Tab-separated table of C-alpha atoms and ligand atoms in Angstrom:
chain	number	residue	atom	x	y	z
A	15	UNK	CA	-22.979	11.550	10.596
A	16	UNK	CA	-23.738	12.596	7.030
A	17	UNK	CA	-23.630	9.429	5.261
A	18	UNK	CA	-25.157	10.123	1.775
A	19	UNK	CA	-28.647	8.637	2.060
A	20	UNK	CA	-28.524	7.159	-1.435
A	21	UNK	CA	-25.332	5.349	-0.525
A	22	UNK	CA	-26.747	4.109	2.688
A	23	UNK	CA	-29.710	2.671	0.769
A	24	UNK	CA	-27.414	0.334	-1.183
A	25	UNK	CA	-25.475	-0.733	1.804
A	26	UNK	CA	-26.882	-4.260	1.471
A	27	UNK	CA	-25.647	-4.487	-2.104
A	28	UNK	CA	-22.149	-3.263	-1.164
A	29	UNK	CA	-22.164	-5.882	1.703
A	30	UNK	CA	-23.159	-8.644	-0.659
A	31	UNK	CA	-20.435	-7.687	-3.106
A	32	UNK	CA	-17.808	-7.522	-0.378
A	33	UNK	CA	-18.817	-10.969	1.009
A	34	UNK	CA	-18.867	-12.381	-2.474
A	35	UNK	CA	-15.243	-11.209	-3.040
A	36	UNK	CA	-14.262	-12.351	0.396
A	37	UNK	CA	-15.474	-15.925	-0.259
A	38	UNK	CA	-13.442	-15.887	-3.493
A	39	UNK	CA	-9.986	-14.511	-2.750
A	40	UNK	CA	-7.485	-14.353	-5.537
A	41	UNK	CA	-3.753	-13.691	-5.263
A	42	UNK	CA	-1.512	-11.010	-7.217
A	43	UNK	CA	-2.314	-10.948	-10.929
A	44	UNK	CA	-4.852	-13.684	-10.665
A	45	UNK	CA	-7.896	-11.537	-9.745
A	46	UNK	CA	-9.825	-12.676	-12.679
A	47	UNK	CA	-13.138	-13.443	-10.948
A	48	UNK	CA	-12.803	-10.301	-9.039
A	49	UNK	CA	-12.133	-8.109	-12.082
A	50	UNK	CA	-15.116	-9.793	-13.864
A	51	UNK	CA	-17.371	-8.854	-10.967
A	52	UNK	CA	-15.816	-5.281	-10.814
A	53	UNK	CA	-16.198	-4.793	-14.610
A	54	UNK	CA	-19.839	-6.268	-14.590
A	55	UNK	CA	-20.964	-3.904	-11.861
A	56	UNK	CA	-19.421	-0.884	-13.396
A	57	UNK	CA	-20.985	-1.532	-16.712
A	58	UNK	CA	-24.317	-2.137	-15.000
A	59	UNK	CA	-23.892	1.453	-13.565
A	60	UNK	CA	-23.357	2.749	-17.138
A	61	UNK	CA	-19.641	3.347	-16.603
A	62	UNK	CA	-17.087	3.055	-19.479
A	63	UNK	CA	-14.834	-0.061	-18.632
A	64	UNK	CA	-11.183	-0.714	-19.674
A	65	UNK	CA	-9.564	-4.010	-18.855
A	66	UNK	CA	-6.285	-5.594	-19.115
A	67	UNK	CA	-3.838	-3.052	-17.628
A	68	UNK	CA	-1.519	-5.005	-15.322
A	69	UNK	CA	-3.245	-8.368	-16.391
A	70	UNK	CA	-6.221	-8.002	-14.154
A	71	UNK	CA	-6.557	-4.351	-13.492
A	72	UNK	CA	-9.855	-2.666	-14.361
A	73	UNK	CA	-10.435	1.134	-14.796
A	74	UNK	CA	-13.906	2.712	-14.944
A	75	UNK	CA	-14.026	6.189	-16.467
A	76	UNK	CA	-17.120	8.391	-15.687
A	77	UNK	CA	-17.525	11.939	-16.886
A	78	UNK	CA	-19.628	14.382	-14.931
A	79	UNK	CA	-21.914	17.144	-16.153
A	80	UNK	CA	-20.343	20.146	-17.745
A	81	UNK	CA	-17.167	20.612	-19.892
A	82	UNK	CA	-14.743	20.579	-17.092
A	83	UNK	CA	-11.361	19.015	-17.965
A	84	UNK	CA	-10.156	18.252	-14.487
A	85	UNK	CA	-9.611	14.475	-13.809
A	86	UNK	CA	-8.788	12.479	-10.666
A	87	UNK	CA	-8.251	8.847	-9.960
A	88	UNK	CA	-9.687	6.862	-7.044
A	89	UNK	CA	-7.860	3.622	-6.419
A	90	UNK	CA	-8.909	0.394	-4.707
A	91	UNK	CA	-6.874	-2.835	-4.481
A	92	UNK	CA	-8.310	-6.190	-5.202
A	93	UNK	CA	-5.891	-8.858	-4.082
A	94	UNK	CA	-5.867	-11.399	-1.228
A	95	UNK	CA	-3.105	-13.075	0.791
A	96	UNK	CA	-1.619	-16.593	0.558
A	97	UNK	CA	-2.822	-17.730	3.952
A	98	UNK	CA	-5.469	-19.899	5.402
A	99	UNK	CA	-8.581	-18.319	6.705
A	100	UNK	CA	-9.578	-19.273	10.374
A	101	UNK	CA	-13.130	-17.992	10.225
A	102	UNK	CA	-16.115	-20.269	9.627
A	103	UNK	CA	-18.978	-17.843	8.673
A	104	UNK	CA	-20.864	-18.261	5.395
A	105	UNK	CA	-18.611	-15.921	3.494
A	106	UNK	CA	-15.367	-17.402	4.683
A	107	UNK	CA	-12.793	-18.268	1.782
A	108	UNK	CA	-13.674	-21.031	-0.431
A	109	UNK	CA	-10.207	-21.091	-1.931
A	110	UNK	CA	-7.790	-22.996	0.483
A	111	UNK	CA	-4.750	-21.141	1.366
A	112	UNK	CA	-6.102	-17.816	0.220
A	113	UNK	CA	-7.697	-15.153	2.245
A	114	UNK	CA	-8.859	-11.485	2.099
A	115	UNK	CA	-7.147	-10.634	5.365
A	116	UNK	CA	-6.166	-7.063	4.602
A	117	UNK	CA	-9.747	-5.810	3.773
A	118	UNK	CA	-9.112	-5.290	-0.104
A	119	UNK	CA	-12.526	-6.929	-0.499
A	120	UNK	CA	-13.988	-3.987	1.267
A	121	UNK	CA	-11.991	-1.365	-0.524
A	122	UNK	CA	-13.326	-2.942	-3.776
A	123	UNK	CA	-16.946	-2.888	-2.681
A	124	UNK	CA	-16.627	0.707	-1.282
A	125	UNK	CA	-15.314	2.189	-4.480
A	126	UNK	CA	-18.078	0.233	-6.477
A	127	UNK	CA	-20.652	1.824	-4.141
A	128	UNK	CA	-19.138	5.265	-4.760
A	129	UNK	CA	-19.135	4.599	-8.563
A	130	UNK	CA	-22.721	3.570	-8.555
A	131	UNK	CA	-23.827	6.739	-6.735
A	132	UNK	CA	-21.679	8.891	-8.868
A	133	UNK	CA	-22.875	7.294	-12.175
A	134	UNK	CA	-26.553	7.967	-10.991
A	135	UNK	CA	-26.007	11.572	-9.834
A	136	UNK	CA	-23.095	12.933	-11.857
A	137	UNK	CA	-23.173	15.969	-9.586
A	138	UNK	CA	-19.541	16.899	-10.553
A	139	UNK	CA	-17.758	18.474	-13.359
A	140	UNK	CA	-14.824	16.656	-14.838
A	141	UNK	CA	-13.608	13.002	-15.086
A	142	UNK	CA	-13.162	10.325	-12.565
A	143	UNK	CA	-11.113	7.190	-13.033
A	144	UNK	CA	-12.098	4.270	-10.799
A	145	UNK	CA	-8.737	2.291	-10.700
A	146	UNK	CA	-9.030	-1.254	-9.458
A	147	UNK	CA	-5.616	-2.460	-9.112
A	148	UNK	CA	-4.159	-5.962	-8.751
A	149	UNK	CA	-1.252	-7.253	-6.594
A	150	UNK	CA	-0.794	-4.670	-3.732
A	151	UNK	CA	0.501	-7.325	-1.384
A	152	UNK	CA	4.087	-7.359	-2.423
A	153	UNK	CA	3.918	-7.625	-6.238
A	154	UNK	CA	3.742	-3.837	-6.941
A	155	UNK	CA	0.486	-3.929	-8.989
A	156	UNK	CA	0.317	-0.162	-8.792
A	157	UNK	CA	3.700	0.263	-10.619
A	158	UNK	CA	2.822	-2.179	-13.162
A	159	UNK	CA	-0.250	-0.290	-14.036
A	160	UNK	CA	1.758	2.906	-14.227
A	161	UNK	CA	4.441	1.224	-16.353
A	162	UNK	CA	1.633	-0.077	-18.740
A	163	UNK	CA	0.528	3.533	-19.373
A	164	UNK	CA	-2.216	4.227	-16.543
A	165	UNK	CA	-1.666	7.863	-16.485
A	166	UNK	CA	-1.165	8.337	-20.255
A	167	UNK	CA	-4.294	6.432	-20.958
A	168	UNK	CA	-6.226	7.719	-18.139
A	169	UNK	CA	-4.781	11.151	-17.270
A	170	UNK	CA	-5.313	12.229	-13.571
A	171	UNK	CA	-4.375	15.467	-12.109
A	172	UNK	CA	-4.570	13.899	-8.580
A	173	UNK	CA	-4.878	10.496	-7.152
A	174	UNK	CA	-6.579	9.255	-3.944
A	175	UNK	CA	-6.524	6.072	-2.020
A	176	UNK	CA	-7.534	4.579	1.473
A	177	UNK	CA	-6.967	1.739	3.605
A	178	UNK	CA	-9.056	0.378	6.473
A	179	UNK	CA	-7.226	0.836	9.748
A	180	UNK	CA	-8.239	-1.636	12.553
A	181	UNK	CA	-6.217	0.378	15.138
A	182	UNK	CA	-8.741	3.267	14.852
A	183	UNK	CA	-12.459	3.142	15.811
A	184	UNK	CA	-14.963	2.734	13.017
A	185	UNK	CA	-16.026	6.198	11.797
A	186	UNK	CA	-12.703	7.795	12.404
A	187	UNK	CA	-10.414	8.964	9.540
A	188	UNK	CA	-6.715	9.765	9.895
A	189	UNK	CA	-4.926	12.038	7.417
A	190	UNK	CA	-1.143	12.727	7.150
A	191	UNK	CA	0.027	15.804	5.315
A	192	UNK	CA	3.250	14.002	4.372
A	193	UNK	CA	4.570	10.481	4.820
A	194	UNK	CA	1.930	7.926	5.741
A	195	UNK	CA	3.751	4.621	5.190
A	196	UNK	CA	7.363	3.626	4.769
A	197	UNK	CA	9.640	2.366	1.792
A	198	UNK	CA	10.662	-1.204	2.326
A	199	UNK	CA	13.972	-2.100	0.686
A	200	UNK	CA	16.138	-5.200	1.044
A	201	UNK	CA	19.788	-5.517	1.019
A	202	UNK	CA	22.468	-8.197	0.695
A	203	UNK	CA	26.110	-7.417	1.557
A	204	UNK	CA	28.598	-9.952	0.351
A	205	UNK	CA	31.966	-10.041	2.146
A	206	UNK	CA	34.750	-11.777	0.241
A	207	UNK	CA	37.653	-12.578	2.594
A	208	UNK	CA	40.221	-15.364	2.229
A	209	UNK	CA	39.465	-18.799	3.629
A	210	UNK	CA	41.892	-20.427	5.999
A	211	UNK	CA	42.384	-22.963	8.786
A	212	UNK	CA	40.726	-21.527	11.916
A	213	UNK	CA	43.805	-22.361	13.914
A	214	UNK	CA	45.911	-20.140	11.479
A	215	UNK	CA	43.822	-17.070	11.123
A	216	UNK	CA	46.745	-14.963	10.026
A	217	UNK	CA	46.815	-17.063	6.751
A	218	UNK	CA	43.447	-15.702	5.713
A	219	UNK	CA	41.003	-12.747	5.859
A	220	UNK	CA	38.159	-13.558	8.008
A	221	UNK	CA	34.795	-12.476	6.501
A	222	UNK	CA	32.927	-13.304	9.626
A	223	UNK	CA	34.920	-10.711	11.735
A	224	UNK	CA	34.624	-8.200	8.874
A	225	UNK	CA	30.826	-8.800	8.695
A	226	UNK	CA	30.542	-8.220	12.524
A	227	UNK	CA	32.134	-4.842	12.116
A	228	UNK	CA	29.837	-3.984	9.217
A	229	UNK	CA	26.838	-4.997	11.356
A	230	UNK	CA	28.119	-2.795	14.003
A	231	UNK	CA	28.923	0.186	11.676
A	232	UNK	CA	25.597	0.209	9.971
A	233	UNK	CA	23.783	0.947	13.276
A	234	UNK	CA	25.118	4.368	12.923
A	235	UNK	CA	23.125	5.056	9.659
A	236	UNK	CA	20.018	5.555	11.907
A	237	UNK	CA	21.375	6.699	15.285
A	238	UNK	CA	24.022	9.191	14.012
A	239	UNK	CA	23.025	9.905	10.421
A	240	UNK	CA	19.273	10.416	10.603
A	241	UNK	CA	17.540	13.483	11.972
A	242	UNK	CA	15.993	12.336	15.187
A	243	UNK	CA	12.641	13.903	14.107
A	244	UNK	CA	12.597	11.723	11.023
A	245	UNK	CA	12.225	7.824	11.232
A	246	UNK	CA	14.212	4.969	9.704
A	247	UNK	CA	15.100	1.401	10.407
A	248	UNK	CA	18.116	-0.652	9.338
A	249	UNK	CA	17.995	-4.200	10.393
A	250	UNK	CA	20.405	-6.950	9.633
A	251	UNK	CA	18.257	-9.894	9.897
A	252	UNK	CA	19.948	-12.844	8.212
A	253	UNK	CA	23.568	-13.723	8.404
A	254	UNK	CA	25.075	-16.525	6.350
A	255	UNK	CA	28.752	-17.750	6.669
A	256	UNK	CA	30.815	-20.869	7.136
A	257	UNK	CA	30.068	-24.602	7.309
A	258	UNK	CA	31.927	-25.925	10.339
A	259	UNK	CA	34.011	-25.202	13.513
A	260	UNK	CA	37.584	-25.246	12.229
A	261	UNK	CA	37.350	-23.426	8.825
A	262	UNK	CA	37.351	-19.709	8.417
A	263	UNK	CA	35.200	-19.346	5.401
A	264	UNK	CA	35.931	-17.420	2.337
A	265	UNK	CA	32.808	-15.330	2.088
A	266	UNK	CA	29.899	-14.012	4.423
A	267	UNK	CA	26.662	-12.550	3.418
A	268	UNK	CA	24.567	-10.123	5.497
A	269	UNK	CA	20.862	-9.594	4.547
A	270	UNK	CA	18.406	-7.177	5.959
A	271	UNK	CA	15.808	-4.465	5.495
A	272	UNK	CA	15.730	-0.743	5.214
A	273	UNK	CA	12.535	1.243	6.130
A	274	UNK	CA	12.381	5.121	5.530
A	275	UNK	CA	9.627	7.669	5.324
A	276	UNK	CA	11.239	10.185	3.063
A	277	UNK	CA	12.750	9.733	-0.301
A	278	UNK	CA	15.724	11.832	0.623
A	279	UNK	CA	16.366	9.744	3.705
A	280	UNK	CA	16.073	6.531	1.655
A	281	UNK	CA	18.558	7.701	-0.902
A	282	UNK	CA	21.072	8.759	1.800
A	283	UNK	CA	20.805	5.471	3.737
A	284	UNK	CA	21.269	3.485	0.526
A	285	UNK	CA	24.424	5.494	-0.418
A	286	UNK	CA	25.885	5.457	3.048
A	287	UNK	CA	25.259	1.702	3.672
A	288	UNK	CA	27.147	0.858	0.550
A	289	UNK	CA	30.049	3.429	1.255
A	290	UNK	CA	30.300	2.140	4.843
A	291	UNK	CA	30.189	-1.508	4.105
A	292	UNK	CA	32.755	-1.293	1.274
A	293	UNK	CA	35.138	0.955	3.326
A	294	UNK	CA	34.902	-1.243	6.456
A	295	UNK	CA	35.634	-4.285	4.386
A	296	UNK	CA	38.563	-2.544	2.635
A	297	UNK	CA	40.099	-1.642	5.976
A	298	UNK	CA	40.450	-5.306	6.856
A	299	UNK	CA	41.597	-6.410	3.325
A	300	UNK	CA	38.347	-7.670	2.334
A	301	UNK	CA	36.042	-6.855	-0.428
A	302	UNK	CA	32.217	-6.026	0.097
A	303	UNK	CA	29.758	-5.684	-2.685
A	304	UNK	CA	26.334	-4.240	-1.785
A	305	UNK	CA	23.161	-5.186	-3.520
A	306	UNK	CA	20.029	-3.047	-2.522
A	307	UNK	CA	16.755	-4.313	-3.940
A	308	UNK	CA	14.432	-1.358	-3.827
A	309	UNK	CA	10.916	-2.327	-2.817
A	310	UNK	CA	7.828	0.018	-2.403
A	311	UNK	CA	8.635	3.672	-2.066
A	312	UNK	CA	7.417	5.704	0.924
A	313	UNK	CA	3.685	6.716	0.535
A	314	UNK	CA	3.773	10.581	0.883
A	315	UNK	CA	0.617	12.614	0.613
A	316	UNK	CA	0.932	16.175	-0.727
A	317	UNK	CA	-0.020	18.723	1.851
A	318	UNK	CA	-2.625	20.711	-0.166
A	319	UNK	CA	-4.567	17.477	-1.086
A	320	UNK	CA	-4.265	16.103	2.479
A	321	UNK	CA	-5.681	19.306	4.006
A	322	UNK	CA	-8.560	19.114	1.341
A	323	UNK	CA	-9.111	15.402	2.179
A	324	UNK	CA	-9.204	16.120	6.019
A	325	UNK	CA	-11.946	18.842	5.266
A	326	UNK	CA	-13.938	16.355	3.121
A	327	UNK	CA	-13.614	13.624	5.787
A	328	UNK	CA	-14.905	16.097	8.407
A	329	UNK	CA	-17.919	16.663	6.237
A	330	UNK	CA	-18.641	12.879	6.369
A	331	UNK	CA	-17.618	11.817	9.908
A	332	UNK	CA	-17.521	15.139	11.688
A	333	UNK	CA	-14.590	17.229	12.921
A	334	UNK	CA	-14.145	15.249	16.145
A	335	UNK	CA	-13.638	11.948	14.200
A	336	UNK	CA	-10.872	13.256	11.979
A	337	UNK	CA	-7.345	12.701	13.207
A	338	UNK	CA	-4.778	14.993	11.634
A	339	UNK	CA	-1.114	13.769	11.274
A	340	UNK	CA	-0.804	10.822	13.589
A	341	UNK	CA	2.351	8.801	13.558
A	342	UNK	CA	2.971	7.047	10.324
A	343	UNK	CA	3.701	3.368	10.230
A	344	UNK	CA	6.874	1.572	8.869
A	345	UNK	CA	4.603	-0.838	6.875
A	346	UNK	CA	4.542	-0.264	3.113
A	347	UNK	CA	1.953	0.229	0.538
A	348	UNK	CA	2.308	0.259	-3.218
A	349	UNK	CA	0.080	3.358	-3.549
A	350	UNK	CA	3.347	5.281	-2.888
A	351	UNK	CA	4.162	4.611	-6.615
A	352	UNK	CA	1.079	6.511	-7.639
A	353	UNK	CA	1.788	9.409	-5.186
A	354	UNK	CA	5.199	9.515	-6.652
A	355	UNK	CA	3.501	10.293	-10.045
A	356	UNK	CA	0.880	12.623	-8.997
A	357	UNK	CA	-0.117	14.744	-6.044
A	358	UNK	CA	-2.821	13.176	-3.902
A	359	UNK	CA	-3.877	11.704	-0.552
A	360	UNK	CA	-4.103	8.230	1.054
A	361	UNK	CA	-6.180	8.064	4.186
A	362	UNK	CA	-6.717	5.580	6.912
A	363	UNK	CA	-10.338	4.781	7.474
A	364	UNK	CA	-11.018	3.474	11.064
A	365	UNK	CA	-12.280	-0.074	11.017
A	366	UNK	CA	-13.177	-0.583	14.681
A	367	UNK	CA	-13.197	-3.260	17.163
A	368	UNK	CA	-10.207	-4.672	18.965
A	369	UNK	CA	-8.907	-8.203	19.549
A	370	UNK	CA	-6.700	-10.249	17.207
A	371	UNK	CA	-9.472	-11.096	14.839
A	372	UNK	CA	-9.677	-7.458	13.782
A	373	UNK	CA	-6.133	-6.875	12.899
A	374	UNK	CA	-4.785	-6.907	9.313
A	375	UNK	CA	-3.172	-10.025	8.121
A	376	UNK	CA	-4.657	-12.093	11.011
A	377	UNK	CA	-6.461	-15.363	9.995
A	378	UNK	CA	-9.631	-14.268	11.868
A	379	UNK	CA	-9.707	-10.878	10.224
A	380	UNK	CA	-12.957	-9.854	8.465
A	381	UNK	CA	-13.671	-6.536	6.894
A	382	UNK	CA	-16.273	-4.406	8.978
A	383	UNK	CA	-19.242	-4.002	6.664
A	384	UNK	CA	-20.473	-1.088	8.902
A	385	UNK	CA	-17.796	1.133	7.406
A	386	UNK	CA	-18.668	0.503	3.666
A	387	UNK	CA	-21.136	3.410	3.543
A	388	UNK	CA	-18.613	5.666	5.346
A	389	UNK	CA	-15.959	4.973	2.843
A	390	UNK	CA	-18.221	5.195	-0.252
A	391	UNK	CA	-19.664	8.407	1.183
A	392	UNK	CA	-16.007	9.886	1.550
A	393	UNK	CA	-15.239	8.970	-2.055
A	394	UNK	CA	-18.392	10.435	-3.398
A	395	UNK	CA	-18.002	13.730	-1.306
A	396	UNK	CA	-14.429	13.867	-2.464
A	397	UNK	CA	-15.312	13.705	-6.146
A	398	UNK	CA	-18.090	16.347	-5.624
A	399	UNK	CA	-15.704	18.531	-3.811
A	400	UNK	CA	-12.510	18.404	-5.924
A	401	UNK	CA	-14.464	18.444	-9.181
A	402	UNK	CA	-17.268	20.829	-8.315
A	403	UNK	CA	-20.211	21.632	-10.531
A	404	UNK	CA	-20.028	25.144	-11.894
A	405	UNK	CA	-23.736	25.721	-12.452
B	5	ZN	ZN1	-2.006	-6.154	3.558
B	6	ZN	ZN1	-3.916	-3.791	2.431
C-alpha cells in the first residue's frame, strides 16, 4: 500500500493529537480547545491560520510552488456528541456526557497530518484551504461557515470531505459518483377539526380520523410517486391528539421525517406532502397546515470529481480496495451544504473491525488509529493530483 513514507513517519504524532482530542470532546460551537490545538499545529507547520468563522471554525491556507490560481478546500469536522463514553482506556473522554463517537477526532488529526506533509513538501501548484468546521452533528456548522463567507474569503473551485466508515474494512475506500448521504427533513401536519362529544360525532369534525387518512395517503409519496430506482423515506413517527375517552379533540398533530437522496425528489415530496395533507383534510371539512423544517440537504458528489477521487484512492490503497458506487445511506451529513456550493467529492474511508464497539455513535466506539496514515496519504495525494506542479 503506497502510504506516503513521510506521513507514515509522523503516525505517532497524529495518534497523539487524535487521542488528545478524543480525551477532550467538545460539542457544537464549543470546540475551543480543539480549535486552539488545530490552530497551534497549523501555525507550527508554517500555515496561515484564520479563526472565528462559525465561532470555532479554523481555516488554514497553504500555497504551493508556482503561480497556479487553482484552489481547493479539504474539510474535517471537529465536534463530539452529547453522550457518555463507555470506554476506560487512557484517552477516554474526560468531559462527562460528551464523547467523540463519530471519529471526528480522527478526521481532524488526519487533515492535520496531511497539512504538515503538504507544508513541508509543497509539491503542488495552487492553494489549499484546510477547513476545520464545528458542529457537524445536527447543528449545521458547514452551513454557518458558508453563510459567514467561507467561499468568499477562501475561494475554492472544488471541495472534498471524508468520513470513517466502520462497515468497511480498514484500507478500503468507497466512492459514489452521485448521492452518498440523504437529506433529513422534519415535518409537522396540524389538522384542525371541530371538537365534539364522542357520542355525537356528527356535531364535530374529527381530526383523528382525518389524520389517519393523511397518514395512509402519504404512504403513496414513496410507493407510487418515487421512481423505484431512487430512494426515499416518509415516516410519520409521532402523533398527538386528544386528552380522554369521550371527547373528540379539536386538533391533531402528525410529526415525522422525510429522507431523500436527490434534490428534485426532496422538492417533489415536500410539495406533494403539503398538497395531499391539505386536500385530504379539506375533503373531510377540516383544515391542515403543513410545516416542513428542512434539515441537511443530500450529500451529492459530482461525477468528474468522484471519478478523480476514486483514481487517487486507488493509488493510495490499490485498485482492489476501492469500491465504486455502493449503496448510499439514508443518514445525513452537513458536508452536503458545501457540495451544494461547489463540485467535489466526499468519500467513505474503511475503518475496520466489527462488533458494536466499532459502530458510529456507539458508547464503545474509538477511532482506529491505523487508518490515520491512509486518510492523510489520500488527502496529500489528492492535493498533488488535482493541483499538479507544472515544472
Ligand atoms: Zn455522527
Ligand atoms: Zn460523523
